[in-house]
Amino acid sequence: MMSGPSNPASAPPVAVVSPQFCVGYLVDLTITRKLMTLKDGTFGVTDVNGNIMFQIKGKVFSLHDRRVLLDAAGIPIITFQQKLLSAHRRWQVFRGESTDSKDLIFSVRKSSMLQLKTKLEVFMAANTKENRCDFRIEGSWFERSCVIYVGDTNNIIAQMHRKHSAQSILLGKDTFWVTVYPNVDHAFIVALVVILEEINEDRSGED
């Protein structure tokens, strides 16, 4: 049984994308990977009442694997794409629809170690030396169970697990249940879970 901080509500806000996505209570999100089409692969993000909170759209056949996170009104919030020719599998996340380095918010890379466990490291744009990660994702991708921590601490900011339902099996959808801790940017967490999914579904590379 995974446990979080003794009093997560008292932790300082984690506003990576924007403070508007931080609220003072636990947020449960459902992230569903919809059926792929030739044009794009889309994730939908809903709250406990089934209301759409975010959409993730992107082109399958493009030079870069690129995704755009849109809010419920369809307004682009962030763009993330896989960086080509990098030493480790790495995704970069930019503000709005930009892919300019000046608009870089953070990047995510896969650990260089060959391992059964999932481990991704998250670096904020200002952390150019990358001696220590700002956030990390650990867990078992096989079990679809992962935890997002602050840096190298045991402070949990979100947890993800696979959601099984008759509908998801019938429609061939991958569905994940994500619990975001109080005062944590849920747009940031959604981006991390989608990148985690993309990295683990991409079997073309060895890193």
mmCIF file of C-alpha atoms in Angstrom:
data_model
loop_
_atom_site.group_PDB
_atom_site.id
_atom_site.type_symbol
_atom_site.label_atom_id
_atom_site.label_comp_id
_atom_site.label_asym_id
_atom_site.label_seq_id
_atom_site.Cartn_x
_atom_site.Cartn_y
_atom_site.Cartn_z
ATOM 1 C CA MET A 1 0.000 0.000 0.000
ATOM 2 C CA MET A 2 1.515 3.294 -1.111
ATOM 3 C CA SER A 3 1.343 6.178 1.293
ATOM 4 C CA GLY A 4 1.782 9.882 0.765
ATOM 5 C CA PRO A 5 3.073 12.737 2.901
ATOM 6 C CA SER A 6 1.658 12.951 6.403
ATOM 7 C CA ASN A 7 -0.119 16.188 5.538
ATOM 8 C CA PRO A 8 -0.033 16.749 1.762
ATOM 9 C CA ALA A 9 -2.394 19.735 1.982
ATOM 10 C CA SER A 10 0.284 21.677 3.877
ATOM 11 C CA ALA A 11 2.965 21.117 1.231
ATOM 12 C CA PRO A 12 4.020 24.129 -0.872
ATOM 13 C CA PRO A 13 2.176 24.466 -4.209
ATOM 14 C CA VAL A 14 3.666 22.705 -7.224
ATOM 15 C CA ALA A 15 2.700 25.069 -10.063
ATOM 16 C CA VAL A 16 4.753 24.004 -13.081
ATOM 17 C CA VAL A 17 2.417 24.853 -15.961
ATOM 18 C CA SER A 18 0.198 27.385 -14.167
ATOM 19 C CA PRO A 19 -1.161 28.110 -10.654
ATOM 20 C CA GLN A 20 -4.685 27.974 -12.164
ATOM 21 C CA PHE A 21 -4.350 24.180 -12.253
ATOM 22 C CA CYS A 22 -3.593 23.933 -8.538
ATOM 23 C CA VAL A 23 -6.441 23.371 -6.088
ATOM 24 C CA GLY A 24 -6.399 22.760 -2.335
ATOM 25 C CA TYR A 25 -7.822 19.232 -2.435
ATOM 26 C CA LEU A 26 -7.206 15.832 -4.023
ATOM 27 C CA VAL A 27 -8.138 15.673 -7.710
ATOM 28 C CA ASP A 28 -9.035 12.316 -9.289
ATOM 29 C CA LEU A 29 -8.629 12.245 -13.054
ATOM 30 C CA THR A 30 -9.334 9.587 -15.665
ATOM 31 C CA ILE A 31 -6.977 9.619 -18.656
ATOM 32 C CA THR A 32 -8.138 7.558 -21.630
ATOM 33 C CA ARG A 33 -6.165 6.778 -24.751
ATOM 34 C CA LYS A 34 -8.735 6.652 -27.524
ATOM 35 C CA LEU A 35 -8.574 4.468 -30.588
ATOM 36 C CA MET A 36 -5.828 5.545 -32.976
ATOM 37 C CA THR A 37 -6.701 6.994 -36.377
ATOM 38 C CA LEU A 38 -4.445 7.783 -39.303
ATOM 39 C CA LYS A 39 -4.579 11.492 -38.471
ATOM 40 C CA ASP A 40 -3.996 11.652 -34.758
ATOM 41 C CA GLY A 41 -3.992 9.797 -31.498
ATOM 42 C CA THR A 42 -5.999 11.502 -28.794
ATOM 43 C CA PHE A 43 -6.118 11.247 -25.037
ATOM 44 C CA GLY A 44 -9.121 12.523 -23.132
ATOM 45 C CA VAL A 45 -8.950 13.626 -19.493
ATOM 46 C CA THR A 46 -12.108 13.714 -17.372
ATOM 47 C CA ASP A 47 -12.968 14.416 -13.748
ATOM 48 C CA VAL A 48 -14.946 12.097 -11.458
ATOM 49 C CA ASN A 49 -18.207 13.364 -12.959
ATOM 50 C CA GLY A 50 -17.122 12.591 -16.520
ATOM 51 C CA ASN A 51 -16.564 16.234 -17.474
ATOM 52 C CA ILE A 52 -13.791 16.837 -20.026
ATOM 53 C CA MET A 53 -10.900 18.737 -18.437
ATOM 54 C CA PHE A 54 -8.164 18.304 -21.042
ATOM 55 C CA GLN A 55 -7.567 16.815 -24.467
ATOM 56 C CA ILE A 56 -4.244 15.709 -25.920
ATOM 57 C CA LYS A 57 -3.880 15.653 -29.671
ATOM 58 C CA GLY A 58 -0.945 14.889 -31.891
ATOM 59 C CA LYS A 59 0.187 13.616 -35.263
ATOM 60 C CA VAL A 60 1.327 10.028 -35.589
ATOM 61 C CA PHE A 61 3.258 10.443 -38.831
ATOM 62 C CA SER A 62 5.527 13.438 -38.324
ATOM 63 C CA LEU A 63 9.233 14.168 -37.998
ATOM 64 C CA HIS A 64 8.785 14.726 -34.287
ATOM 65 C CA ASP A 65 6.393 12.865 -32.019
ATOM 66 C CA ARG A 66 4.452 15.954 -30.995
ATOM 67 C CA ARG A 67 1.457 16.332 -28.681
ATOM 68 C CA VAL A 68 -0.572 19.393 -27.655
ATOM 69 C CA LEU A 69 -2.443 19.630 -24.347
ATOM 70 C CA LEU A 70 -5.695 21.575 -24.722
ATOM 71 C CA ASP A 71 -8.016 22.739 -21.967
ATOM 72 C CA ALA A 72 -11.757 21.987 -21.926
ATOM 73 C CA ALA A 73 -12.391 24.937 -24.272
ATOM 74 C CA GLY A 74 -9.862 23.631 -26.797
ATOM 75 C CA ILE A 75 -7.217 26.262 -26.024
ATOM 76 C CA PRO A 76 -3.603 24.994 -26.291
ATOM 77 C CA ILE A 77 -1.809 25.020 -22.928
ATOM 78 C CA ILE A 78 1.449 23.208 -23.600
ATOM 79 C CA THR A 79 3.188 21.371 -26.439
ATOM 80 C CA PHE A 80 5.437 18.381 -25.876
ATOM 81 C CA GLN A 81 7.618 16.553 -28.359
ATOM 82 C CA GLN A 82 10.267 13.882 -28.391
ATOM 83 C CA LYS A 83 13.775 15.228 -28.839
ATOM 84 C CA LEU A 84 15.568 13.517 -31.685
ATOM 85 C CA LEU A 85 19.124 12.201 -31.457
ATOM 86 C CA SER A 86 19.326 12.511 -27.665
ATOM 87 C CA ALA A 87 21.403 10.117 -25.543
ATOM 88 C CA HIS A 88 18.324 8.932 -23.641
ATOM 89 C CA ARG A 89 14.675 8.904 -24.633
ATOM 90 C CA ARG A 90 13.688 12.505 -23.900
ATOM 91 C CA TRP A 91 10.586 14.622 -24.271
ATOM 92 C CA GLN A 92 10.554 18.417 -24.044
ATOM 93 C CA VAL A 93 7.549 20.464 -22.912
ATOM 94 C CA PHE A 94 6.928 24.032 -24.078
ATOM 95 C CA ARG A 95 4.413 26.733 -23.217
ATOM 96 C CA GLY A 96 1.443 27.150 -25.584
ATOM 97 C CA GLU A 97 2.008 25.878 -29.103
ATOM 98 C CA SER A 98 5.656 26.923 -29.150
ATOM 99 C CA THR A 99 8.634 24.611 -29.620
ATOM 100 C CA ASP A 100 11.165 27.424 -29.162
ATOM 101 C CA SER A 101 13.841 26.830 -26.507
ATOM 102 C CA LYS A 102 12.941 30.099 -24.769
ATOM 103 C CA ASP A 103 9.478 28.674 -24.057
ATOM 104 C CA LEU A 104 10.765 25.379 -22.618
ATOM 105 C CA ILE A 105 9.121 24.574 -19.260
ATOM 106 C CA PHE A 106 10.585 21.165 -18.432
ATOM 107 C CA SER A 107 11.897 17.972 -19.980
ATOM 108 C CA VAL A 108 11.463 14.282 -19.154
ATOM 109 C CA ARG A 109 14.016 11.575 -19.821
ATOM 110 C CA LYS A 110 14.110 7.844 -19.386
ATOM 111 C CA SER A 111 16.715 6.482 -17.000
ATOM 112 C CA SER A 112 19.742 5.120 -18.845
ATOM 113 C CA MET A 113 19.705 1.913 -16.815
ATOM 114 C CA LEU A 114 18.149 -1.228 -18.263
ATOM 115 C CA GLN A 115 15.482 -2.104 -15.758
ATOM 116 C CA LEU A 116 12.170 -3.846 -15.220
ATOM 117 C CA LYS A 117 10.901 -0.926 -13.177
ATOM 118 C CA THR A 118 9.837 2.343 -14.758
ATOM 119 C CA LYS A 119 11.954 5.364 -13.872
ATOM 120 C CA LEU A 120 11.731 8.755 -15.515
ATOM 121 C CA GLU A 121 13.485 11.938 -14.443
ATOM 122 C CA VAL A 122 11.946 15.399 -14.814
ATOM 123 C CA PHE A 123 14.090 18.518 -15.137
ATOM 124 C CA MET A 124 12.817 22.097 -15.054
ATOM 125 C CA ALA A 125 14.148 24.358 -17.816
ATOM 126 C CA ALA A 126 16.255 26.339 -15.324
ATOM 127 C CA ASN A 127 17.976 23.141 -14.178
ATOM 128 C CA THR A 128 20.459 23.134 -17.057
ATOM 129 C CA LYS A 129 23.156 21.086 -15.307
ATOM 130 C CA GLU A 130 20.701 18.274 -14.505
ATOM 131 C CA ASN A 131 22.846 17.008 -11.642
ATOM 132 C CA ARG A 132 19.657 16.224 -9.730
ATOM 133 C CA CYS A 133 16.127 15.817 -11.062
ATOM 134 C CA ASP A 134 13.325 18.134 -9.947
ATOM 135 C CA PHE A 135 10.725 15.347 -10.049
ATOM 136 C CA ARG A 136 10.838 11.619 -10.729
ATOM 137 C CA ILE A 137 8.406 8.902 -11.756
ATOM 138 C CA GLU A 138 8.834 5.380 -10.414
ATOM 139 C CA GLY A 139 6.778 2.218 -10.521
ATOM 140 C CA SER A 140 5.920 -0.826 -12.570
ATOM 141 C CA TRP A 141 4.731 -0.173 -16.104
ATOM 142 C CA PHE A 142 3.693 -3.822 -16.418
ATOM 143 C CA GLU A 143 1.241 -3.267 -13.546
ATOM 144 C CA ARG A 144 0.425 0.258 -14.789
ATOM 145 C CA SER A 145 1.161 1.563 -11.299
ATOM 146 C CA CYS A 146 3.425 4.589 -10.898
ATOM 147 C CA VAL A 147 4.128 7.306 -8.338
ATOM 148 C CA ILE A 148 5.395 10.839 -9.003
ATOM 149 C CA TYR A 149 7.766 12.290 -6.395
ATOM 150 C CA VAL A 150 9.447 15.635 -5.751
ATOM 151 C CA GLY A 151 13.141 15.325 -6.651
ATOM 152 C CA ASP A 152 14.926 12.559 -4.760
ATOM 153 C CA THR A 153 12.561 12.809 -1.773
ATOM 154 C CA ASN A 154 9.693 10.545 -0.728
ATOM 155 C CA ASN A 155 7.185 13.391 -1.107
ATOM 156 C CA ILE A 156 4.426 12.099 -3.385
ATOM 157 C CA ILE A 157 2.539 14.553 -5.598
ATOM 158 C CA ALA A 158 0.501 12.076 -7.682
ATOM 159 C CA GLN A 159 -0.221 8.375 -8.166
ATOM 160 C CA MET A 160 -1.396 6.539 -11.278
ATOM 161 C CA HIS A 161 -2.860 3.083 -11.809
ATOM 162 C CA ARG A 162 -4.612 1.192 -14.583
ATOM 163 C CA LYS A 163 -8.389 1.375 -14.557
ATOM 164 C CA HIS A 164 -10.209 -1.755 -15.686
ATOM 165 C CA SER A 165 -13.772 -1.438 -16.924
ATOM 166 C CA ALA A 166 -16.032 -3.297 -19.319
ATOM 167 C CA GLN A 167 -16.209 -0.201 -21.513
ATOM 168 C CA SER A 168 -12.429 0.259 -21.750
ATOM 169 C CA ILE A 169 -11.928 -3.407 -22.691
ATOM 170 C CA LEU A 170 -14.791 -3.368 -25.205
ATOM 171 C CA LEU A 171 -13.578 -0.201 -26.927
ATOM 172 C CA GLY A 172 -9.915 -1.157 -26.809
ATOM 173 C CA LYS A 173 -8.927 1.859 -24.779
ATOM 174 C CA ASP A 174 -6.123 2.248 -22.288
ATOM 175 C CA THR A 175 -7.542 4.004 -19.262
ATOM 176 C CA PHE A 176 -5.577 5.313 -16.278
ATOM 177 C CA TRP A 177 -6.806 6.634 -12.955
ATOM 178 C CA VAL A 178 -4.641 9.422 -11.572
ATOM 179 C CA THR A 179 -4.871 10.953 -8.101
ATOM 180 C CA VAL A 180 -3.274 14.397 -7.921
ATOM 181 C CA TYR A 181 -2.383 15.644 -4.444
ATOM 182 C CA PRO A 182 -3.599 19.024 -3.116
ATOM 183 C CA ASN A 183 -1.892 22.147 -4.486
ATOM 184 C CA VAL A 184 -0.262 20.196 -7.316
ATOM 185 C CA ASP A 185 -0.590 21.365 -10.926
ATOM 186 C CA HIS A 186 -2.820 18.751 -12.544
ATOM 187 C CA ALA A 187 -1.961 19.901 -16.099
ATOM 188 C CA PHE A 188 1.670 19.069 -15.250
ATOM 189 C CA ILE A 189 0.692 15.616 -13.960
ATOM 190 C CA VAL A 190 -1.415 14.881 -17.058
ATOM 191 C CA ALA A 191 1.555 15.775 -19.282
ATOM 192 C CA LEU A 192 3.828 13.439 -17.296
ATOM 193 C CA VAL A 193 1.405 10.503 -17.522
ATOM 194 C CA VAL A 194 0.957 10.957 -21.279
ATOM 195 C CA ILE A 195 4.748 11.133 -21.793
ATOM 196 C CA LEU A 196 5.144 8.046 -19.614
ATOM 197 C CA GLU A 197 2.632 6.235 -21.807
ATOM 198 C CA GLU A 198 4.339 7.382 -25.018
ATOM 199 C CA ILE A 199 7.806 6.323 -23.851
ATOM 200 C CA ASN A 200 6.666 2.907 -22.706
ATOM 201 C CA GLU A 201 4.558 2.264 -25.800
ATOM 202 C CA ASP A 202 7.470 3.137 -28.109
ATOM 203 C CA ARG A 203 9.335 -0.121 -28.597
ATOM 204 C CA SER A 204 11.488 1.051 -31.500
ATOM 205 C CA GLY A 205 14.437 2.171 -29.378
ATOM 206 C CA GLU A 206 16.702 0.327 -26.985
ATOM 207 C CA ASP A 207 17.208 3.124 -24.462
#
